[in-house]
Short mmCIF file of C-alpha atoms in Angstrom, two decimals:
data_model
loop_
_atom_site.label_atom_id
_atom_site.label_comp_id
_atom_site.label_asym_id
_atom_site.label_seq_id
_atom_site.Cartn_x
_atom_site.Cartn_y
_atom_site.Cartn_z
CA UNK K 18 39.47 73.04 -64.18
CA UNK K 19 42.35 74.71 -62.37
CA UNK K 20 44.21 72.23 -60.19
CA UNK K 21 45.11 74.00 -56.96
CA UNK K 22 47.13 73.30 -53.82
CA UNK K 23 47.12 75.30 -50.58
CA UNK K 24 50.36 75.32 -48.59
CA UNK K 25 49.53 76.01 -44.96
CA UNK K 26 46.07 75.85 -43.38
CA UNK K 27 46.88 76.96 -39.85
CA UNK K 28 45.52 80.52 -40.09
CA UNK K 29 42.03 82.01 -40.38
CA UNK K 30 42.77 83.50 -43.80
CA UNK K 31 44.02 80.12 -45.08
CA UNK K 32 40.87 78.40 -43.83
CA UNK K 33 38.71 81.07 -45.46
CA UNK K 34 40.61 80.51 -48.70
CA UNK K 35 39.98 76.77 -48.54
CA UNK K 36 36.25 77.34 -48.01
CA UNK K 37 36.06 79.57 -51.09
CA UNK K 38 38.14 77.20 -53.26
CA UNK K 39 36.10 74.11 -52.32
CA UNK K 40 33.01 75.84 -53.69
CA UNK K 41 34.66 77.48 -56.73
CA UNK K 42 33.09 76.09 -59.94
CA UNK K 43 36.38 76.14 -61.89
CA UNK K 44 38.74 74.76 -59.22
CA UNK K 45 39.79 71.25 -58.26
CA UNK K 46 41.43 71.42 -54.84
CA UNK K 47 44.08 68.68 -55.05
CA UNK K 48 45.70 69.06 -51.65
CA UNK K 49 46.04 71.19 -48.54
CA UNK K 50 49.31 70.89 -46.64
CA UNK K 51 50.46 71.53 -43.09
CA UNK K 52 53.30 69.69 -41.32
CA UNK K 53 51.55 70.21 -37.98
CA UNK K 54 48.09 69.05 -39.08
CA UNK K 55 49.12 66.29 -41.50
CA UNK K 56 46.82 63.27 -41.33
CA UNK K 57 43.77 65.18 -40.11
CA UNK K 58 40.61 65.31 -42.21
CA UNK K 59 40.24 68.72 -43.83
CA UNK K 60 36.65 69.08 -42.63
CA UNK K 61 37.90 68.58 -39.06
CA UNK K 62 40.45 71.36 -39.48
CA UNK K 63 38.40 73.92 -41.42
CA UNK K 64 34.98 74.69 -39.89
CA UNK K 65 32.04 74.55 -42.27
CA UNK K 66 33.39 71.93 -44.68
CA UNK K 67 31.42 68.92 -43.44
CA UNK K 68 29.96 67.22 -46.50
CA UNK K 69 31.96 69.39 -48.90
CA UNK K 70 35.39 67.73 -48.89
CA UNK K 71 36.92 64.31 -48.21
CA UNK K 72 40.51 65.54 -48.38
CA UNK K 73 43.08 64.72 -45.73
CA UNK K 74 45.72 67.30 -44.85
CA UNK K 75 49.18 66.28 -46.09
CA UNK K 76 52.57 67.25 -44.72
CA UNK K 77 53.80 68.58 -48.08
CA UNK K 78 51.77 68.75 -51.28
CA UNK K 79 53.31 67.56 -54.57
CA UNK K 80 53.79 70.58 -56.84
CA UNK K 81 53.68 68.51 -60.02
CA UNK K 82 49.97 67.81 -59.39
CA UNK K 83 48.81 71.42 -59.51
CA UNK K 84 48.66 74.44 -61.81
CA UNK K 85 48.66 76.90 -58.93
CA UNK K 86 49.76 76.91 -55.30
CA UNK K 87 48.59 79.39 -52.67
CA UNK K 88 51.25 80.06 -50.02
CA UNK K 89 49.52 80.68 -46.69
CA UNK K 90 52.31 79.70 -44.29
CA UNK K 91 54.63 82.04 -42.40
CA UNK K 92 57.17 84.07 -44.38
CA UNK K 93 60.02 81.74 -43.48
CA UNK K 94 58.09 78.63 -44.54
CA UNK K 95 56.83 80.34 -47.70
CA UNK K 96 60.33 81.27 -48.85
CA UNK K 97 61.48 77.69 -48.24
CA UNK K 98 58.55 76.36 -50.29
CA UNK K 99 59.35 78.73 -53.13
CA UNK K 100 62.77 77.19 -53.65
CA UNK K 101 60.92 74.09 -54.84
CA UNK K 102 58.27 76.03 -56.76
CA UNK K 103 60.97 77.80 -58.77
CA UNK K 104 61.91 74.47 -60.32
CA UNK K 105 58.39 74.05 -61.79
CA UNK K 106 58.42 76.18 -64.93
CA UNK K 107 54.65 76.30 -65.46
CA UNK K 108 53.57 76.61 -61.86
CA UNK K 109 51.63 79.72 -60.80
CA UNK K 110 52.13 81.00 -57.24
CA UNK K 111 49.97 83.33 -55.16
CA UNK K 112 51.69 84.32 -51.92
CA UNK K 113 49.56 85.42 -48.94
CA UNK K 114 52.47 85.37 -46.50
CA UNK K 115 53.76 88.89 -47.21
CA UNK K 116 57.20 87.46 -48.04
CA UNK K 117 57.45 89.44 -51.26
CA UNK K 118 55.68 92.67 -50.37
CA UNK K 119 57.79 95.79 -50.65
CA UNK K 120 60.92 95.82 -48.50
CA UNK K 121 60.63 92.06 -47.96
CA UNK K 122 61.90 91.57 -51.52
CA UNK K 123 59.50 92.38 -54.35
CA UNK K 124 61.75 90.96 -57.04
CA UNK K 125 61.06 91.69 -60.69
CA UNK K 126 59.19 88.43 -61.30
CA UNK K 127 56.67 89.17 -58.53
CA UNK K 128 53.59 91.27 -59.23
CA UNK K 129 51.64 93.16 -56.58
CA UNK K 130 48.22 91.56 -56.32
CA UNK K 131 45.84 94.47 -55.86
CA UNK K 132 43.56 93.92 -58.84
CA UNK K 133 42.10 97.43 -58.78
CA UNK K 134 45.61 98.82 -59.07
CA UNK K 135 47.01 96.76 -61.96
CA UNK K 136 44.44 94.41 -63.42
CA UNK K 137 46.01 94.35 -66.91
CA UNK K 138 49.34 93.17 -65.54
CA UNK K 139 47.68 90.41 -63.54
CA UNK K 140 45.76 89.23 -66.60
CA UNK K 141 48.59 89.18 -69.11
CA UNK K 142 51.84 88.10 -67.49
CA UNK K 143 51.89 87.35 -63.80
CA UNK K 144 52.70 83.75 -62.85
CA UNK K 145 53.90 84.83 -59.38
CA UNK K 146 51.76 87.28 -57.40
CA UNK K 147 52.02 88.59 -53.85
CA UNK K 148 48.81 89.55 -52.03
CA UNK K 149 48.75 92.92 -50.19
CA UNK K 150 48.48 93.14 -46.44
CA UNK K 151 44.87 93.73 -45.45
CA UNK K 152 45.39 97.17 -43.86
CA UNK K 153 47.45 98.24 -46.88
CA UNK K 154 44.82 96.95 -49.31
CA UNK K 155 41.98 98.89 -47.68
CA UNK K 156 44.10 102.06 -47.53
CA UNK K 157 45.10 101.78 -51.17
CA UNK K 158 41.54 101.18 -52.37
CA UNK K 159 40.55 104.36 -50.54
CA UNK K 160 43.31 106.31 -52.31
CA UNK K 161 43.75 104.68 -55.71
CA UNK K 162 41.57 107.04 -57.84
CA UNK K 163 43.38 110.08 -56.41
CA UNK K 164 46.83 108.52 -56.84
CA UNK K 165 46.12 107.59 -60.46
CA UNK K 166 45.17 111.23 -61.09
CA UNK K 167 48.28 112.63 -59.32
CA UNK K 168 46.15 114.27 -56.62
CA UNK K 169 47.86 113.16 -53.39
CA UNK K 170 49.97 116.18 -52.51
CA UNK K 171 49.55 116.51 -48.75
CA UNK K 172 50.40 114.34 -45.71
CA UNK K 173 48.18 111.29 -45.23
CA UNK K 174 46.47 110.28 -42.01
CA UNK K 175 45.30 106.64 -42.00
CA UNK K 176 43.16 105.38 -39.12
CA UNK K 177 42.72 101.62 -39.53
CA UNK K 178 40.22 99.74 -37.36
CA UNK K 179 40.51 95.98 -37.55
CA UNK K 180 38.69 93.03 -36.03
CA UNK K 181 40.54 90.37 -34.07
CA UNK K 182 40.54 88.01 -37.09
CA UNK K 183 43.13 90.22 -38.78
CA UNK K 184 45.29 91.31 -35.88
CA UNK K 185 48.45 89.49 -34.75
CA UNK K 186 47.59 86.84 -32.17
CA UNK K 187 48.71 87.77 -28.63
CA UNK K 188 50.30 90.90 -30.04
CA UNK K 189 52.68 88.95 -32.35
CA UNK K 190 52.50 87.74 -35.95
CA UNK K 191 53.43 84.19 -36.97
CA UNK K 192 56.82 85.60 -37.96
CA UNK K 193 57.44 87.15 -34.55
CA UNK K 194 56.59 90.74 -35.44
CA UNK K 195 55.07 92.93 -32.72
CA UNK K 196 51.92 94.92 -33.56
CA UNK K 197 53.82 98.18 -34.05
CA UNK K 198 56.35 96.49 -36.37
CA UNK K 199 53.55 94.87 -38.35
CA UNK K 200 51.75 98.24 -38.62
CA UNK K 201 54.99 99.82 -39.87
CA UNK K 202 55.20 97.10 -42.53
CA UNK K 203 51.67 97.95 -43.68
CA UNK K 204 52.52 101.65 -43.80
CA UNK K 205 55.65 101.06 -45.89
CA UNK K 206 53.59 98.91 -48.25
CA UNK K 207 51.11 101.75 -48.79
CA UNK K 208 53.97 104.17 -49.43
CA UNK K 209 55.59 101.83 -51.95
CA UNK K 210 52.37 101.17 -53.86
CA UNK K 211 51.38 104.86 -54.00
CA UNK K 212 54.77 105.70 -55.49
CA UNK K 213 54.13 103.14 -58.25
CA UNK K 214 50.85 104.89 -59.08
CA UNK K 215 51.92 108.50 -58.57
CA UNK K 216 55.62 108.96 -59.22
CA UNK K 217 55.53 112.44 -57.67
CA UNK K 218 54.22 111.16 -54.33
CA UNK K 219 56.57 112.14 -51.52
CA UNK K 220 54.27 112.82 -48.57
CA UNK K 221 54.55 111.41 -45.03
CA UNK K 222 52.04 108.75 -44.00
CA UNK K 223 50.79 108.40 -40.45
CA UNK K 224 49.04 105.03 -39.95
CA UNK K 225 47.42 104.00 -36.68
CA UNK K 226 45.90 100.51 -36.31
CA UNK K 227 43.40 99.91 -33.52
CA UNK K 228 41.21 96.92 -32.57
CA UNK K 229 37.56 96.74 -33.60
CA UNK K 230 34.86 94.77 -31.77
CA UNK K 231 33.49 93.23 -34.98
CA UNK K 232 35.90 90.33 -35.65
CA UNK K 233 35.83 90.27 -39.47
CA UNK K 234 35.52 93.97 -40.24
CA UNK K 235 38.29 96.16 -41.60
CA UNK K 236 37.59 99.90 -41.77
CA UNK K 237 40.00 102.62 -42.81
CA UNK K 238 39.53 106.38 -42.55
CA UNK K 239 41.86 108.45 -44.71
CA UNK K 240 42.27 112.20 -44.29
CA UNK K 241 44.19 114.54 -46.58
CA UNK K 242 43.94 118.04 -48.01
CA UNK K 243 42.59 118.41 -51.54
CA UNK K 244 41.45 121.42 -53.57
CA UNK K 245 38.89 119.49 -55.63
CA UNK K 246 35.24 119.89 -54.60
CA UNK K 247 33.35 116.92 -53.15
CA UNK K 248 31.01 116.26 -56.07
CA UNK K 249 33.91 116.18 -58.54
CA UNK K 250 35.76 113.77 -56.23
CA UNK K 251 32.75 111.45 -56.02
CA UNK K 252 32.48 111.45 -59.80
CA UNK K 253 36.19 110.65 -60.09
CA UNK K 254 35.80 107.66 -57.74
CA UNK K 255 32.66 106.40 -59.45
CA UNK K 256 34.35 106.54 -62.85
CA UNK K 257 37.49 104.80 -61.61
CA UNK K 258 35.64 101.90 -60.02
CA UNK K 259 32.85 101.71 -62.60
CA UNK K 260 34.32 98.67 -64.37
CA UNK K 261 35.57 96.94 -61.23
CA UNK K 262 33.46 94.18 -59.76
CA UNK K 263 34.02 94.50 -56.02
CA UNK K 264 34.50 98.17 -55.11
CA UNK K 265 31.49 100.48 -54.84
CA UNK K 266 31.18 104.17 -54.01
CA UNK K 267 28.27 104.76 -51.64
CA UNK K 268 26.11 107.81 -50.97
CA UNK K 269 24.92 106.53 -47.57
CA UNK K 270 26.68 105.32 -44.40
CA UNK K 271 27.99 101.76 -44.67
CA UNK K 272 26.90 99.07 -42.21
CA UNK K 273 28.93 96.00 -41.30
CA UNK K 274 26.34 93.70 -42.86
CA UNK K 275 27.01 95.36 -46.22
CA UNK K 276 30.47 93.80 -46.41
CA UNK K 277 30.90 90.91 -43.95
CA UNK K 278 31.17 87.54 -45.73
CA UNK K 279 31.49 89.26 -49.12
CA UNK K 280 34.39 90.26 -51.35
CA UNK K 281 33.20 93.87 -51.51
CA UNK K 282 34.89 97.09 -50.50
CA UNK K 283 32.51 100.01 -49.97
CA UNK K 284 33.75 103.60 -50.04
CA UNK K 285 32.22 106.89 -48.88
CA UNK K 286 33.65 110.39 -49.23
CA UNK K 287 33.16 113.66 -47.35
CA UNK K 288 34.87 117.06 -47.30
CA UNK K 289 35.13 119.96 -44.92
CA UNK K 290 35.01 122.92 -47.29
CA UNK K 291 36.44 125.27 -44.65
CA UNK K 292 39.64 123.29 -44.03
CA UNK K 293 39.85 121.50 -47.40
CA UNK K 294 40.21 118.17 -45.57
CA UNK K 295 38.82 115.21 -47.51
CA UNK K 296 37.75 112.16 -45.50
CA UNK K 297 37.51 108.80 -47.23
CA UNK K 298 36.03 105.75 -45.51
CA UNK K 299 36.62 102.23 -46.89
CA UNK K 300 35.09 99.14 -45.28
CA UNK K 301 35.52 95.46 -46.15
CA UNK K 302 35.71 91.91 -44.80
CA UNK K 303 39.32 91.47 -43.71
CA UNK K 304 39.42 87.71 -44.38
CA UNK K 305 37.85 87.93 -47.86
CA UNK K 306 38.53 91.21 -49.68
CA UNK K 307 41.44 91.68 -47.28
CA UNK K 308 43.03 88.29 -48.00
CA UNK K 309 41.40 85.10 -49.35
CA UNK K 310 38.83 86.72 -51.62
CA UNK K 311 41.46 88.99 -53.12
CA UNK K 312 43.70 85.97 -53.75
CA UNK K 313 40.89 84.12 -55.56
CA UNK K 314 40.16 87.29 -57.56
CA UNK K 315 43.80 87.30 -58.68
CA UNK K 316 43.57 83.60 -59.61
CA UNK K 317 40.51 84.32 -61.75
CA UNK K 318 42.42 87.02 -63.62
CA UNK K 319 45.47 84.78 -64.07
CA UNK K 320 43.47 82.01 -65.68
CA UNK K 321 41.08 84.11 -67.78
CA UNK K 322 37.97 83.52 -65.67
CA UNK K 323 35.28 86.07 -64.91
CA UNK K 324 36.42 88.16 -61.96
CA UNK K 325 33.40 87.18 -59.88
CA UNK K 326 33.77 83.41 -60.41
CA UNK K 327 33.48 81.70 -57.04
CA UNK K 328 33.12 85.05 -55.27
CA UNK K 329 29.40 85.72 -55.53
CA UNK K 330 29.18 85.17 -51.78
CA UNK K 331 26.17 85.63 -49.53
CA UNK K 332 26.46 88.46 -47.01
CA UNK K 333 25.26 88.08 -43.44
CA UNK K 334 22.14 90.25 -43.74
CA UNK K 335 21.95 90.82 -39.98
#
């Protein structure tokens, strides 16, 4: 069993993570910490846990009791917590705060936690992993097969639609970033990751993030010029994602019920043969595949578990 602690349970993505971990067959959740909520029963803090956990939230979890800690607090609190984690030689860390994504300081010891981008690295030598921002993750999944084949050679237009569960509350993130600043962060993250996959990439990226009525849905529409015909592109995507467990290329329109409450990302492709514009749609649950589910996927890779362990989740169906 993997002994796990969760630092910070004040956000929706942290609570979703706790729900997944409590039901993971290979995880023992040792503690959940929050200075603000310390002393409260976990099942009073996280909806849906009645009968599943008797834990009480602690102010600060002891790192020597766990093999892995998930950092779900704000960036400032996460960095402070890491100063202690660095003293524990065998401790694994998965950071959901964005503290170590791109221009926030992706030091050499940190690995970028998009499994479909660098699964081998995450399996073999990655004790400290940073989880992508949800808008960046969806955008990258839509583009990864083309980037890996050096095919992104025109400006990118990214239209991201996101439910309220993923947007900054009251227009501000927990770290005090306004929506436009947060969107710029996501855009820089996409640019950074694409350059790691396609060293020749030097195109401008225009990302627009708008609200979506469906609270848990994250949908991205990518447009770019490409000389490859549509059927060849579909084959390329199907081959790339063939051995991945959570990304599927679809030949029909995707409905919200196909992804909500799952760790799946579904992709469709289209092309205007007159203009050469390729349109790629990617849809996923922003709290699972966009955050908590991706983090658990990374944990499974770190500890040699099957990728789907604890993530065979039931979709809504309606």
